[in-house]
Amino acid sequence: MLEHKSITIQPARNILGSLRVPGDKSISHRYAMLAAMAAGRSRFDNFAPGADCASTLGCVAALGCKVERDEKGGVVVEGLGSQLQPPSAPLDCGNSGSTMRMLSGILAGQPFASELIGDASLSRRPMKRIMEPLMQMGTEIQSTDDHAPLHIRGTKLRAIEYRPPVASAQVKTSVLFAGLLAEGTTTVDEPARTRDHGELALRAFGAEVERMHNAVSIQGGQKLAALEAFVPGDMSSAAFFLCAASVFPESNVVIDGVLLNPTRSALLDVLAAMGSRTSMLRVEESHGELVGTISLVPGQGRHVVIEGALTALLIDELPVLAAIAPFTDGGIEVRDAKELKVKESDRLSAVTRNLRAMGAQVEQTEDGWRIPGGQRLHGAEIESYDDHRIAMALAVAALKAEGASVIHKAECVAISYPEFFKDLEKLVER
Ligand code: S3P
């Protein structure tokens, strides 16, 4: 448990400069889990430094894999092939929904029982979404009212065709990981396209995965080969700087080595739709993932509505988009974002309450917000609700407010971005 920390954010005059952001969290989780099931030694540069991915590495180690950092800072995982070792204690997923949901898919197909536990926030988050398909595949899972702790009795799985009721990359990936261990071909047909790192990572480790529109299929019994890879910078972390820059007219930011996967870069389209000029330079492919440099020069004007399929693609960027909405000319409306209520905190209410504390006019609807532009906010006491993205999103709003703000329980940024406040200071001009 980290000690509580309050951070004061003074208003900024401008956002200027270039930066690299930490390795992508979603990709790091998937690489670590698949490395455990691959034959031989995998190695990852720029592996996500936050506590969430450390939880995944801890679980992988508890399942019998040797995990270490080499002298160059790379994460090395010695894979065991598709059969892992029974853990001697409950697997601690910490704050990480990705760890609990995706690892469950792997544990469902192991010939042993395991227990997954998490912190208070994770223990409040819905697990039925993975329990249902994994139980259809033949495994037994016991929970407390569909919440952690989860007791999974692994078994020989059978393939299923599954249509998840919610658009969730974690659910899709969990079922595909289980599908790798099942007999037959497993298909997940998503209600809306979600991030595709699970599919791309499976391919990077040598598995064949097919896609037809929103349906992804995997044949069970395929063997994985170890992988050496560089993890691209996390777009969801870059989002804080890009959004901050977009509301300061004299800004100019460049983010290097960042993930440009089309299922993760919708933010650039939204910022462009609002009037900023964004460009992507030096775009390269690395194990199926696009990586490049983004530059942003701000511009303002237009109102944007984020809804439907776009909401699903922007799910982690919505808090920071809402945080800058009052400072845009046209305001932002978000619809179809009920899922925000079941993230690390209820992000819909967390953003609303904090922006209102800063004097903003915010209308919270049942599945989003209507936030008018052209507002002036004042500094305030900000509550992070122990949610990393809330702390970082409101820190961005605080840059544009009049007077200082204090972000309470700011230590939670360590979940995805331990150096966030330091990096923010590098780009802020006062
Ligand atoms: C993630 C998917 C998203 C996202 C989370 C990471 C992933 O969750 O909010 O931060 O790595 O697959 P859902 O799949 O539940 O929408």
Coordinates of C-alpha atoms and ligand atoms in Angstrom, one line a residue:
M1 CA 0.0 0.0 0.0
L2 CA 1.5 3.4 -1.0
E3 CA 1.4 6.3 1.3
H4 CA -1.2 9.0 0.3
K5 CA 0.3 11.9 -1.5
S6 CA -1.2 15.3 -2.5
I7 CA 0.3 17.1 -5.4
T8 CA -0.2 20.8 -6.1
I9 CA -0.7 21.8 -9.8
Q10 CA -0.2 25.4 -10.7
P11 CA -1.8 26.8 -13.8
A12 CA 0.3 26.7 -17.0
R13 CA 1.0 29.2 -19.7
N14 CA 1.8 26.7 -22.4
I15 CA 2.7 23.1 -23.2
L16 CA 5.9 22.7 -25.2
G17 CA 8.5 20.1 -26.1
S18 CA 9.0 16.5 -26.9
L19 CA 8.6 13.4 -24.7
R20 CA 8.6 9.6 -24.7
V21 CA 5.8 7.9 -22.7
P22 CA 6.0 4.5 -20.9
G23 CA 5.4 1.3 -22.8
D24 CA 1.8 0.4 -23.6
K25 CA 0.0 -1.3 -20.7
S26 CA -2.4 -3.4 -22.7
I27 CA 0.4 -4.8 -24.9
S28 CA 2.7 -5.4 -21.9
H29 CA 0.1 -7.5 -20.1
R30 CA -0.5 -9.6 -23.2
Y31 CA 3.1 -10.1 -24.0
A32 CA 3.9 -11.2 -20.4
M33 CA 1.0 -13.7 -20.3
L34 CA 1.7 -15.2 -23.7
A35 CA 5.5 -15.4 -22.9
A36 CA 4.5 -17.6 -20.0
M37 CA 2.8 -20.0 -22.3
A38 CA 5.5 -19.9 -25.0
A39 CA 8.4 -22.2 -25.3
G40 CA 11.7 -20.5 -24.3
R41 CA 12.9 -17.1 -23.3
S42 CA 11.0 -14.0 -24.3
R43 CA 12.4 -10.5 -23.8
F44 CA 10.7 -7.1 -23.9
D45 CA 12.1 -3.6 -24.1
N46 CA 10.1 -0.6 -22.8
F47 CA 7.8 -3.0 -20.9
A48 CA 5.1 -0.9 -19.0
P49 CA 6.6 0.3 -15.7
G50 CA 3.4 0.7 -13.7
A51 CA 2.0 -1.4 -10.9
D52 CA -0.7 -3.0 -13.1
C53 CA 1.8 -4.8 -15.3
A54 CA 4.0 -5.6 -12.3
S55 CA 0.9 -7.5 -11.0
T56 CA 0.8 -9.5 -14.2
L57 CA 4.5 -10.3 -13.9
G58 CA 4.0 -11.3 -10.3
C59 CA 1.2 -13.7 -11.3
V60 CA 3.3 -15.2 -14.2
A61 CA 6.2 -15.8 -11.7
A62 CA 3.7 -17.4 -9.2
L63 CA 2.7 -19.8 -12.0
G64 CA 6.3 -21.1 -12.2
C65 CA 7.9 -18.8 -14.8
K66 CA 11.2 -17.2 -14.1
V67 CA 10.8 -13.4 -14.6
E68 CA 13.7 -11.0 -14.4
R69 CA 15.0 -7.6 -15.5
D70 CA 18.2 -7.8 -17.5
E71 CA 21.1 -5.3 -17.3
K72 CA 19.6 -3.3 -20.2
G73 CA 16.2 -2.9 -18.3
G74 CA 14.4 -5.5 -20.5
V75 CA 11.9 -7.8 -18.9
V76 CA 12.8 -11.5 -19.5
V77 CA 10.2 -14.3 -19.1
E78 CA 11.2 -17.9 -19.3
G79 CA 8.1 -19.6 -20.8
L80 CA 6.8 -23.0 -19.7
G81 CA 4.8 -23.9 -22.8
S82 CA 1.0 -24.2 -22.5
Q83 CA 1.2 -26.0 -19.1
L84 CA 1.9 -23.7 -16.2
Q85 CA 2.6 -24.7 -12.6
P86 CA -0.1 -24.6 -9.8
P87 CA 0.4 -21.5 -7.7
S88 CA 1.1 -22.0 -4.0
A89 CA -1.0 -19.0 -2.9
P90 CA -3.8 -16.8 -4.3
L91 CA -2.7 -14.9 -7.4
D92 CA -2.7 -11.1 -6.5
C93 CA -4.0 -9.0 -9.4
G94 CA -3.8 -5.8 -7.4
N95 CA -5.7 -3.0 -9.1
S96 CA -5.5 -4.6 -12.5
G97 CA -8.8 -5.7 -14.2
S98 CA -6.7 -6.7 -17.3
T99 CA -4.6 -9.1 -15.2
M100 CA -7.6 -10.8 -13.6
R101 CA -9.8 -11.0 -16.7
M102 CA -7.2 -12.1 -19.2
L103 CA -5.3 -14.4 -16.9
S104 CA -8.6 -16.2 -16.1
G105 CA -8.7 -17.3 -19.7
I106 CA -5.3 -19.0 -19.3
L107 CA -6.1 -20.5 -15.9
A108 CA -9.4 -21.9 -17.2
G109 CA -7.4 -24.3 -19.4
Q110 CA -4.8 -25.4 -16.8
P111 CA -5.0 -28.8 -15.1
F112 CA -5.1 -27.2 -11.6
A113 CA -7.2 -24.9 -9.5
S114 CA -6.3 -21.3 -8.7
E115 CA -7.6 -18.3 -6.9
L116 CA -7.4 -14.7 -8.2
I117 CA -7.7 -11.8 -5.7
G118 CA -7.5 -8.0 -6.1
D119 CA -7.6 -4.8 -4.2
A120 CA -10.8 -3.1 -3.0
S121 CA -11.5 -1.4 -6.4
L122 CA -10.9 -4.6 -8.4
S123 CA -13.1 -6.6 -6.0
R124 CA -16.0 -4.2 -6.9
R125 CA -15.6 -4.7 -10.7
P126 CA -17.8 -7.1 -12.7
M127 CA -16.4 -10.5 -13.5
K128 CA -19.5 -12.2 -14.8
R129 CA -18.4 -11.0 -18.3
I130 CA -15.5 -13.5 -18.3
M131 CA -17.1 -16.1 -16.0
E132 CA -19.9 -16.7 -18.5
P133 CA -17.9 -17.6 -21.6
L134 CA -15.2 -19.5 -19.6
M135 CA -17.9 -21.5 -17.9
Q136 CA -19.5 -22.3 -21.2
M137 CA -16.1 -23.6 -22.3
G138 CA -16.3 -26.1 -19.4
T139 CA -14.4 -24.6 -16.5
E140 CA -15.9 -24.1 -13.0
I141 CA -15.6 -20.6 -11.5
Q142 CA -16.7 -19.6 -8.0
S143 CA -17.0 -16.0 -7.1
T144 CA -18.8 -13.7 -4.6
D145 CA -21.8 -12.5 -6.5
D146 CA -19.8 -12.3 -9.7
H147 CA -16.9 -10.5 -8.1
A148 CA -13.4 -11.4 -7.0
P149 CA -12.0 -13.4 -5.4
L150 CA -12.4 -15.9 -8.2
H151 CA -11.8 -19.6 -7.7
I152 CA -11.1 -21.2 -11.0
R153 CA -11.0 -25.0 -11.5
G154 CA -9.0 -25.4 -14.7
T155 CA -10.0 -28.2 -17.1
K156 CA -9.8 -29.4 -20.7
L157 CA -11.8 -26.7 -22.5
R158 CA -14.2 -26.9 -25.5
A159 CA -14.3 -24.2 -28.1
I160 CA -17.3 -21.9 -28.2
E161 CA -18.7 -19.2 -30.5
Y162 CA -19.3 -16.2 -28.2
R163 CA -21.0 -12.8 -28.6
P164 CA -20.1 -10.7 -25.6
P165 CA -22.9 -8.4 -24.4
V166 CA -20.4 -5.6 -23.8
A167 CA -17.6 -4.4 -26.1
S168 CA -14.6 -5.3 -24.1
A169 CA -11.1 -6.1 -25.3
Q170 CA -10.4 -7.8 -22.0
V171 CA -13.3 -10.2 -22.5
K172 CA -12.3 -10.9 -26.1
T173 CA -8.7 -11.6 -25.1
S174 CA -9.7 -13.8 -22.2
V175 CA -11.8 -16.0 -24.4
L176 CA -9.1 -16.1 -27.2
F177 CA -6.5 -17.1 -24.6
A178 CA -8.8 -19.9 -23.4
G179 CA -9.5 -20.7 -27.0
L180 CA -5.8 -21.3 -27.6
L181 CA -6.0 -24.1 -24.9
A182 CA -9.4 -25.5 -26.1
E183 CA -10.3 -28.3 -28.4
G184 CA -11.7 -26.8 -31.7
T185 CA -12.1 -23.3 -33.0
T186 CA -13.2 -20.5 -30.7
T187 CA -14.8 -17.4 -32.1
V188 CA -15.5 -14.1 -30.4
D189 CA -17.9 -11.8 -32.3
E190 CA -17.7 -8.3 -30.7
P191 CA -20.7 -5.9 -30.6
A192 CA -18.2 -3.1 -31.5
R193 CA -14.6 -3.2 -32.5
T194 CA -12.2 -3.0 -29.5
R195 CA -8.4 -2.8 -29.2
D196 CA -6.9 -5.7 -31.1
H197 CA -3.6 -6.2 -29.2
G198 CA -4.7 -9.7 -28.1
E199 CA -5.0 -10.9 -31.7
L200 CA -1.8 -9.1 -32.7
A201 CA 0.2 -10.5 -29.7
L202 CA -1.1 -14.0 -30.4
R203 CA 0.2 -13.7 -34.0
A204 CA 3.5 -12.2 -32.8
F205 CA 4.0 -15.4 -30.7
G206 CA 3.3 -17.5 -33.8
A207 CA -0.4 -18.4 -33.5
E208 CA -2.8 -18.1 -36.3
V209 CA -5.8 -15.9 -35.6
E210 CA -8.5 -15.0 -38.2
R211 CA -10.7 -12.0 -38.3
M212 CA -14.0 -11.6 -40.3
H213 CA -15.5 -8.1 -39.6
N214 CA -15.9 -8.0 -35.8
A215 CA -15.4 -11.8 -35.3
V216 CA -12.1 -13.2 -34.3
S217 CA -11.3 -16.9 -34.4
I218 CA -8.5 -19.1 -33.0
Q219 CA -7.9 -22.8 -33.3
G220 CA -7.0 -24.5 -30.1
G221 CA -3.8 -26.5 -29.5
Q222 CA -1.4 -24.1 -31.3
K223 CA 2.1 -23.8 -29.8
L224 CA 3.6 -20.4 -29.1
A225 CA 7.2 -19.5 -29.8
A226 CA 9.1 -17.0 -27.6
L227 CA 9.2 -13.4 -28.7
E228 CA 11.7 -10.5 -28.4
A229 CA 9.9 -7.2 -28.8
F230 CA 9.9 -3.5 -28.1
V231 CA 6.7 -2.3 -26.4
P232 CA 5.5 0.9 -28.1
G233 CA 4.7 4.0 -26.0
D234 CA 1.2 4.0 -24.5
M235 CA -1.2 6.3 -26.4
S236 CA -3.5 6.4 -23.4
S237 CA -0.6 8.0 -21.5
A238 CA 0.3 10.3 -24.4
A239 CA -3.3 11.4 -24.3
F240 CA -2.8 13.6 -21.3
F241 CA -0.2 15.7 -22.9
L242 CA -1.9 15.8 -26.3
C243 CA -5.2 17.0 -24.7
A244 CA -3.4 19.5 -22.5
A245 CA -1.6 21.0 -25.5
S246 CA -4.8 21.2 -27.5
V247 CA -6.2 23.8 -25.2
F248 CA -3.2 26.1 -25.0
P249 CA -3.1 28.1 -28.3
E250 CA 0.7 28.5 -28.3
S251 CA 1.5 24.8 -27.6
N252 CA 3.5 22.4 -29.7
V253 CA 4.2 18.9 -28.6
V254 CA 5.9 15.9 -30.1
I255 CA 5.6 12.4 -28.6
D256 CA 8.1 9.8 -29.9
G257 CA 7.8 6.1 -30.2
V258 CA 4.1 6.0 -29.5
L259 CA 1.6 3.3 -30.4
L260 CA -0.4 4.2 -33.5
N261 CA -2.6 1.1 -33.7
P262 CA -5.8 2.3 -35.4
T263 CA -7.9 0.8 -32.5
R264 CA -6.0 3.1 -30.1
S265 CA -5.4 6.3 -32.0
A266 CA -9.0 7.6 -32.4
L267 CA -8.0 10.4 -30.0
L268 CA -6.0 12.0 -32.8
D269 CA -9.1 12.1 -35.0
V270 CA -11.1 13.7 -32.2
L271 CA -8.5 16.3 -31.5
A272 CA -8.3 17.0 -35.3
A273 CA -12.1 17.2 -35.5
M274 CA -12.0 19.8 -32.8
G275 CA -9.5 21.8 -34.8
S276 CA -5.9 20.8 -33.8
R277 CA -3.4 19.8 -36.4
T278 CA -2.0 16.4 -35.6
S279 CA 0.5 14.5 -37.7
M280 CA 2.1 11.1 -37.6
L281 CA 5.8 10.8 -38.6
R282 CA 8.2 7.9 -39.1
V283 CA 5.5 5.3 -38.8
E284 CA 6.9 1.7 -38.6
E285 CA 5.5 -1.7 -37.8
S286 CA 6.7 -3.8 -34.9
H287 CA 5.2 -7.3 -34.5
G288 CA 1.9 -6.1 -36.1
E289 CA 1.7 -2.9 -34.0
L290 CA 2.2 0.5 -35.6
V291 CA 4.6 2.9 -33.9
G292 CA 5.6 6.4 -34.7
T293 CA 5.9 10.1 -33.7
I294 CA 3.0 12.3 -33.1
S295 CA 3.1 16.1 -33.3
L296 CA 0.2 18.3 -32.3
V297 CA -0.3 22.0 -33.0
P298 CA -3.5 23.2 -31.3
G299 CA -6.5 24.7 -33.0
Q300 CA -10.0 25.1 -31.7
G301 CA -13.6 25.7 -32.7
R302 CA -15.8 22.7 -33.3
H303 CA -18.1 20.9 -31.0
V304 CA -17.7 17.1 -31.0
V305 CA -20.0 14.2 -30.1
I306 CA -18.4 10.9 -29.2
E307 CA -20.8 8.0 -29.4
G308 CA -21.2 4.4 -30.5
A309 CA -18.2 2.6 -31.9
L310 CA -16.0 5.6 -31.3
T311 CA -16.8 5.6 -27.5
A312 CA -15.5 2.0 -27.3
L313 CA -12.3 2.9 -29.0
L314 CA -11.7 5.9 -26.8
I315 CA -12.8 4.4 -23.5
D316 CA -9.5 5.2 -21.6
E317 CA -9.2 8.7 -23.1
L318 CA -12.7 9.9 -22.2
P319 CA -11.8 11.2 -18.7
V320 CA -9.1 13.5 -20.1
L321 CA -11.3 14.6 -23.0
A322 CA -14.0 15.5 -20.5
A323 CA -11.4 17.3 -18.4
I324 CA -10.5 19.6 -21.3
A325 CA -14.0 20.0 -22.6
P326 CA -14.8 23.2 -20.6
F327 CA -11.8 24.9 -22.2
T328 CA -12.6 24.0 -25.7
D329 CA -14.6 26.5 -27.9
G330 CA -17.4 24.0 -28.8
G331 CA -17.7 21.7 -25.8
I332 CA -17.8 17.9 -25.9
E333 CA -20.7 15.5 -25.6
V334 CA -20.0 11.8 -24.8
R335 CA -22.7 9.1 -25.2
D336 CA -22.8 5.3 -24.8
A337 CA -20.1 5.3 -22.1
K338 CA -21.8 3.3 -19.4
E339 CA -18.7 1.2 -19.1
L340 CA -17.0 4.2 -17.4
K341 CA -19.0 3.4 -14.3
V342 CA -17.2 0.1 -13.8
K343 CA -13.6 1.1 -14.3
E344 CA -11.1 1.6 -11.5
S345 CA -13.6 4.1 -10.2
D346 CA -17.0 5.3 -11.4
R347 CA -15.3 7.6 -13.9
L348 CA -18.5 9.3 -15.0
S349 CA -19.2 10.6 -11.5
A350 CA -15.5 11.1 -10.6
V351 CA -15.0 13.5 -13.5
T352 CA -18.3 15.3 -12.9
R353 CA -17.7 15.9 -9.2
N354 CA -14.2 17.1 -9.7
L355 CA -15.0 19.4 -12.6
R356 CA -17.9 20.8 -10.6
A357 CA -15.5 21.4 -7.7
M358 CA -13.5 23.6 -10.2
G359 CA -16.7 25.5 -11.0
A360 CA -17.5 23.8 -14.3
Q361 CA -20.9 23.4 -15.7
V362 CA -21.3 19.7 -16.5
E363 CA -24.4 17.7 -17.3
Q364 CA -24.0 14.1 -16.5
T365 CA -26.4 11.8 -18.4
E366 CA -27.0 8.1 -17.9
D367 CA -24.2 7.2 -20.2
G368 CA -22.0 10.2 -20.6
W369 CA -21.7 13.9 -20.3
R370 CA -22.7 17.1 -22.0
I371 CA -20.0 19.7 -21.2
P372 CA -20.2 23.1 -22.8
G373 CA -17.1 24.9 -24.0
G374 CA -15.9 28.4 -23.3
Q375 CA -15.8 28.0 -19.5
R376 CA -13.4 29.5 -16.9
L377 CA -12.6 27.2 -14.1
H378 CA -10.8 27.8 -10.7
G379 CA -8.4 25.6 -8.9
A380 CA -9.9 23.2 -6.4
E381 CA -9.3 20.2 -4.1
I382 CA -9.4 17.2 -6.5
E383 CA -10.2 13.6 -5.3
S384 CA -8.5 10.9 -7.4
Y385 CA -10.8 8.2 -6.1
D386 CA -7.6 6.1 -6.2
D387 CA -8.0 6.0 -10.0
H388 CA -4.9 6.8 -12.0
R389 CA -6.7 8.1 -15.0
I390 CA -8.8 10.5 -12.9
A391 CA -5.7 11.9 -11.1
M392 CA -4.0 12.5 -14.4
A393 CA -7.1 13.8 -16.3
L394 CA -7.8 16.4 -13.5
A395 CA -4.2 17.4 -13.4
V396 CA -4.6 18.4 -17.0
A397 CA -7.7 20.4 -16.2
A398 CA -5.8 22.1 -13.3
L399 CA -3.2 23.5 -15.8
K400 CA -5.9 25.6 -17.4
A401 CA -7.7 26.7 -14.2
E402 CA -7.2 30.0 -12.4
G403 CA -5.3 29.4 -9.2
A404 CA -3.7 26.2 -7.8
S405 CA -5.3 22.8 -7.5
V406 CA -4.4 20.0 -5.2
I407 CA -4.8 16.4 -6.4
H408 CA -5.3 14.2 -3.4
K409 CA -4.2 10.5 -3.4
A410 CA -2.1 11.3 -6.4
E411 CA 0.1 8.3 -5.8
C412 CA -2.3 6.2 -7.8
V413 CA -0.7 7.4 -11.1
A414 CA 1.9 4.7 -10.4
I415 CA -0.7 2.2 -11.6
S416 CA 0.1 3.1 -15.2
Y417 CA 2.5 6.1 -15.2
P418 CA 4.8 6.4 -12.2
E419 CA 6.7 9.4 -13.7
F420 CA 3.6 11.3 -14.8
F421 CA 4.0 14.4 -12.7
K422 CA 7.7 14.7 -13.6
D423 CA 7.0 14.3 -17.3
L424 CA 4.2 16.9 -17.1
E425 CA 6.6 19.4 -15.5
K426 CA 9.0 18.9 -18.4
L427 CA 6.4 20.1 -20.9
V428 CA 4.7 22.8 -18.9
E429 CA 5.7 26.4 -19.3
R430 CA 4.7 28.8 -16.6
Ligands
S3P1 C1 -8.0 -2.9 -21.8 C2 -9.3 -2.8 -22.3 C3 -10.2 -1.8 -21.7 C4 -9.5 -0.6 -21.0 C5 -8.4 -1.2 -20.1 C6 -7.4 -2.0 -20.8 C7 -7.2 -4.0 -22.4 O1 -11.1 -2.4 -20.8 O2 -10.4 0.2 -20.3 O3 -7.7 0.0 -19.5 O4 -6.0 -4.0 -22.2 O5 -7.8 -4.9 -23.0 P1 -12.4 -3.2 -21.4 O6 -11.9 -4.2 -22.2 O7 -13.0 -3.7 -20.1 O8 -13.2 -2.2 -22.0

